[in-house]
Amino acid sequence: MAIICPNCQRQYDVTLFEFGHSLVCDCGTVVNPFETSALEIPIDGVLDLHTFRPSEVKDLVPEYLRACIQNKIFRIRIIHGKGTGALRRTVHSILKKMAEVDSFEPAGEEEGGWGATIVRLKRSGE
Ligand SMILES: [Zn+2]
């Protein structure tokens, strides 16, 4: 996992222990993965929204799905948690608007049940 300084683009590796804390770049910029889009998330077909703010989800989900298409990943699991269901509704409304999305459905019990959504993307971009 890497954090990128939005000012000078310098990359920093972060351990899980440091994750969530801000970091001061050599250029003097305070880099906080929760305040900026500095966090580079692994494109592996699983997007866990727990580490993001609800306000970031609207940009994050489409960006992540488009990155998956570029990496030829067409089945994605988005983990939004059960909670009040507000985050799930937000995610689903984003998915409905995206032309790249073929279909989506609640994950099976072994993959998180109602706490996660399985997204299938169109392969036309190949
Ligand atoms: Zn910097």
PDB file of C-alpha atoms and ligand atoms in Angstrom:
ATOM      1  CA  MET A   1       0.000   0.000   0.000  1.00  0.00           C
ATOM      2  CA  ALA A   2       1.327   3.423  -0.853  1.00  0.00           C
ATOM      3  CA  ILE A   3       0.514   7.009  -0.007  1.00  0.00           C
ATOM      4  CA  ILE A   4       1.341   9.664  -2.596  1.00  0.00           C
ATOM      5  CA  CYS A   5       2.082  13.261  -1.683  1.00  0.00           C
ATOM      6  CA  PRO A   6      -0.428  15.450  -3.601  1.00  0.00           C
ATOM      7  CA  ASN A   7       2.168  18.241  -3.783  1.00  0.00           C
ATOM      8  CA  CYS A   8       5.319  16.517  -5.070  1.00  0.00           C
ATOM      9  CA  GLN A   9       3.988  13.035  -6.003  1.00  0.00           C
ATOM     10  CA  ARG A  10       6.560  11.358  -3.805  1.00  0.00           C
ATOM     11  CA  GLN A  11       5.452   7.869  -2.749  1.00  0.00           C
ATOM     12  CA  TYR A  12       5.588   6.476   0.762  1.00  0.00           C
ATOM     13  CA  ASP A  13       4.961   2.952   1.841  1.00  0.00           C
ATOM     14  CA  VAL A  14       2.832   2.618   4.922  1.00  0.00           C
ATOM     15  CA  THR A  15       2.508  -0.310   7.207  1.00  0.00           C
ATOM     16  CA  LEU A  16      -0.879  -1.257   8.564  1.00  0.00           C
ATOM     17  CA  PHE A  17       0.216   0.177  11.896  1.00  0.00           C
ATOM     18  CA  GLU A  18       0.751   3.608  10.394  1.00  0.00           C
ATOM     19  CA  PHE A  19      -2.379   3.439   8.302  1.00  0.00           C
ATOM     20  CA  GLY A  20      -4.842   6.144   9.248  1.00  0.00           C
ATOM     21  CA  HIS A  21      -2.226   8.522  10.585  1.00  0.00           C
ATOM     22  CA  SER A  22      -1.029  11.512   8.647  1.00  0.00           C
ATOM     23  CA  LEU A  23       2.525  11.743   7.440  1.00  0.00           C
ATOM     24  CA  VAL A  24       4.739  14.751   6.792  1.00  0.00           C
ATOM     25  CA  CYS A  25       6.379  14.613   3.406  1.00  0.00           C
ATOM     26  CA  ASP A  26       9.958  15.815   2.817  1.00  0.00           C
ATOM     27  CA  CYS A  27       8.474  18.791   0.938  1.00  0.00           C
ATOM     28  CA  GLY A  28       6.618  19.852   4.094  1.00  0.00           C
ATOM     29  CA  THR A  29       3.142  18.805   2.988  1.00  0.00           C
ATOM     30  CA  VAL A  30       1.074  16.943   5.547  1.00  0.00           C
ATOM     31  CA  VAL A  31      -0.308  13.943   3.734  1.00  0.00           C
ATOM     32  CA  ASN A  32      -3.416  12.433   5.252  1.00  0.00           C
ATOM     33  CA  PRO A  33      -4.956   9.549   3.330  1.00  0.00           C
ATOM     34  CA  PHE A  34      -8.357  10.421   4.764  1.00  0.00           C
ATOM     35  CA  GLU A  35      -8.190  14.067   3.656  1.00  0.00           C
ATOM     36  CA  THR A  36      -6.819  13.589   0.159  1.00  0.00           C
ATOM     37  CA  SER A  37      -6.988  11.033  -2.583  1.00  0.00           C
ATOM     38  CA  ALA A  38      -3.387  10.228  -1.728  1.00  0.00           C
ATOM     39  CA  LEU A  39      -4.202   6.694  -0.819  1.00  0.00           C
ATOM     40  CA  GLU A  40      -3.428   4.259  -3.566  1.00  0.00           C
ATOM     41  CA  ILE A  41      -5.655   1.265  -3.084  1.00  0.00           C
ATOM     42  CA  PRO A  42      -4.739  -2.129  -4.462  1.00  0.00           C
ATOM     43  CA  ILE A  43      -6.822  -3.036  -7.512  1.00  0.00           C
ATOM     44  CA  ASP A  44      -7.605  -6.635  -6.596  1.00  0.00           C
ATOM     45  CA  GLY A  45     -11.355  -6.834  -7.053  1.00  0.00           C
ATOM     46  CA  VAL A  46     -12.247  -6.164  -3.410  1.00  0.00           C
ATOM     47  CA  LEU A  47     -13.102  -2.629  -2.317  1.00  0.00           C
ATOM     48  CA  ASP A  48     -13.521  -2.201   1.438  1.00  0.00           C
ATOM     49  CA  LEU A  49     -15.275   1.097   2.117  1.00  0.00           C
ATOM     50  CA  HIS A  50     -14.709   0.948   5.880  1.00  0.00           C
ATOM     51  CA  THR A  51     -11.509   2.964   5.606  1.00  0.00           C
ATOM     52  CA  PHE A  52     -13.103   5.787   3.623  1.00  0.00           C
ATOM     53  CA  ARG A  53     -15.383   8.647   4.507  1.00  0.00           C
ATOM     54  CA  PRO A  54     -18.933   8.495   3.120  1.00  0.00           C
ATOM     55  CA  SER A  55     -18.220  11.731   1.232  1.00  0.00           C
ATOM     56  CA  GLU A  56     -15.360  10.037  -0.629  1.00  0.00           C
ATOM     57  CA  VAL A  57     -17.401   7.058  -1.780  1.00  0.00           C
ATOM     58  CA  LYS A  58     -19.084   8.903  -4.670  1.00  0.00           C
ATOM     59  CA  ASP A  59     -15.757   9.464  -6.405  1.00  0.00           C
ATOM     60  CA  LEU A  60     -14.008   6.388  -5.121  1.00  0.00           C
ATOM     61  CA  VAL A  61     -16.409   3.722  -6.390  1.00  0.00           C
ATOM     62  CA  PRO A  62     -16.450   4.851 -10.066  1.00  0.00           C
ATOM     63  CA  GLU A  63     -12.670   5.391 -10.044  1.00  0.00           C
ATOM     64  CA  TYR A  64     -12.080   1.985  -8.545  1.00  0.00           C
ATOM     65  CA  LEU A  65     -14.384   0.191 -10.984  1.00  0.00           C
ATOM     66  CA  ARG A  66     -12.754   1.895 -13.966  1.00  0.00           C
ATOM     67  CA  ALA A  67      -9.346   0.876 -12.655  1.00  0.00           C
ATOM     68  CA  CYS A  68     -10.615  -2.703 -12.406  1.00  0.00           C
ATOM     69  CA  ILE A  69     -11.700  -2.635 -16.069  1.00  0.00           C
ATOM     70  CA  GLN A  70      -8.207  -1.474 -17.014  1.00  0.00           C
ATOM     71  CA  ASN A  71      -6.819  -4.416 -15.054  1.00  0.00           C
ATOM     72  CA  LYS A  72      -9.320  -6.806 -16.665  1.00  0.00           C
ATOM     73  CA  ILE A  73     -11.112  -7.484 -13.398  1.00  0.00           C
ATOM     74  CA  PHE A  74     -14.821  -7.745 -14.141  1.00  0.00           C
ATOM     75  CA  ARG A  75     -16.185  -9.122 -10.886  1.00  0.00           C
ATOM     76  CA  ILE A  76     -15.763  -6.856  -7.873  1.00  0.00           C
ATOM     77  CA  ARG A  77     -16.846  -7.211  -4.277  1.00  0.00           C
ATOM     78  CA  ILE A  78     -17.642  -3.901  -2.578  1.00  0.00           C
ATOM     79  CA  ILE A  79     -17.757  -4.177   1.212  1.00  0.00           C
ATOM     80  CA  HIS A  80     -20.019  -1.477   2.669  1.00  0.00           C
ATOM     81  CA  GLY A  81     -21.086  -3.155   5.898  1.00  0.00           C
ATOM     82  CA  LYS A  82     -24.622  -3.696   7.111  1.00  0.00           C
ATOM     83  CA  GLY A  83     -25.195  -0.750   9.465  1.00  0.00           C
ATOM     84  CA  THR A  84     -28.249   1.371   8.646  1.00  0.00           C
ATOM     85  CA  GLY A  85     -28.019   0.471   4.978  1.00  0.00           C
ATOM     86  CA  ALA A  86     -27.322   4.093   4.009  1.00  0.00           C
ATOM     87  CA  LEU A  87     -23.897   3.327   2.574  1.00  0.00           C
ATOM     88  CA  ARG A  88     -25.277   0.344   0.661  1.00  0.00           C
ATOM     89  CA  ARG A  89     -27.980   2.563  -0.877  1.00  0.00           C
ATOM     90  CA  THR A  90     -25.358   5.146  -1.830  1.00  0.00           C
ATOM     91  CA  VAL A  91     -23.219   2.474  -3.470  1.00  0.00           C
ATOM     92  CA  HIS A  92     -26.184   1.006  -5.339  1.00  0.00           C
ATOM     93  CA  SER A  93     -27.300   4.415  -6.637  1.00  0.00           C
ATOM     94  CA  ILE A  94     -23.771   4.987  -7.975  1.00  0.00           C
ATOM     95  CA  LEU A  95     -23.740   1.567  -9.634  1.00  0.00           C
ATOM     96  CA  LYS A  96     -27.108   2.203 -11.298  1.00  0.00           C
ATOM     97  CA  LYS A  97     -25.738   5.327 -12.964  1.00  0.00           C
ATOM     98  CA  MET A  98     -22.595   3.695 -14.334  1.00  0.00           C
ATOM     99  CA  ALA A  99     -22.703   2.506 -17.933  1.00  0.00           C
ATOM    100  CA  GLU A 100     -19.764   0.200 -17.184  1.00  0.00           C
ATOM    101  CA  VAL A 101     -21.815  -1.852 -14.726  1.00  0.00           C
ATOM    102  CA  ASP A 102     -23.560  -4.885 -16.137  1.00  0.00           C
ATOM    103  CA  SER A 103     -25.294  -6.040 -12.934  1.00  0.00           C
ATOM    104  CA  PHE A 104     -24.916  -6.120  -9.166  1.00  0.00           C
ATOM    105  CA  GLU A 105     -26.365  -8.191  -6.362  1.00  0.00           C
ATOM    106  CA  PRO A 106     -25.921  -8.820  -2.631  1.00  0.00           C
ATOM    107  CA  ALA A 107     -22.953 -11.064  -1.873  1.00  0.00           C
ATOM    108  CA  GLY A 108     -23.526 -14.618  -0.733  1.00  0.00           C
ATOM    109  CA  GLU A 109     -23.246 -15.361   2.976  1.00  0.00           C
ATOM    110  CA  GLU A 110     -19.626 -16.553   2.599  1.00  0.00           C
ATOM    111  CA  GLU A 111     -18.663 -13.212   1.052  1.00  0.00           C
ATOM    112  CA  GLY A 112     -20.382 -10.917   3.518  1.00  0.00           C
ATOM    113  CA  GLY A 113     -24.084 -11.308   2.734  1.00  0.00           C
ATOM    114  CA  TRP A 114     -25.949  -8.005   2.881  1.00  0.00           C
ATOM    115  CA  GLY A 115     -22.767  -6.293   4.038  1.00  0.00           C
ATOM    116  CA  ALA A 116     -21.249  -6.585   0.582  1.00  0.00           C
ATOM    117  CA  THR A 117     -22.296  -6.200  -3.039  1.00  0.00           C
ATOM    118  CA  ILE A 118     -20.990  -8.178  -5.989  1.00  0.00           C
ATOM    119  CA  VAL A 119     -20.608  -6.065  -9.115  1.00  0.00           C
ATOM    120  CA  ARG A 120     -20.243  -7.446 -12.614  1.00  0.00           C
ATOM    121  CA  LEU A 121     -18.754  -5.115 -15.186  1.00  0.00           C
ATOM    122  CA  LYS A 122     -19.284  -5.141 -18.923  1.00  0.00           C
ATOM    123  CA  ARG A 123     -16.445  -6.603 -20.912  1.00  0.00           C
ATOM    124  CA  SER A 124     -16.988  -4.394 -23.960  1.00  0.00           C
ATOM    125  CA  GLY A 125     -13.938  -2.339 -23.052  1.00  0.00           C
ATOM    126  CA  GLU A 126     -11.546  -5.225 -23.723  1.00  0.00           C
TER     127      GLU A 126
HETATM  128 ZN    ZN B   1       5.713  16.059  -0.971  1.00  0.00          ZN
END
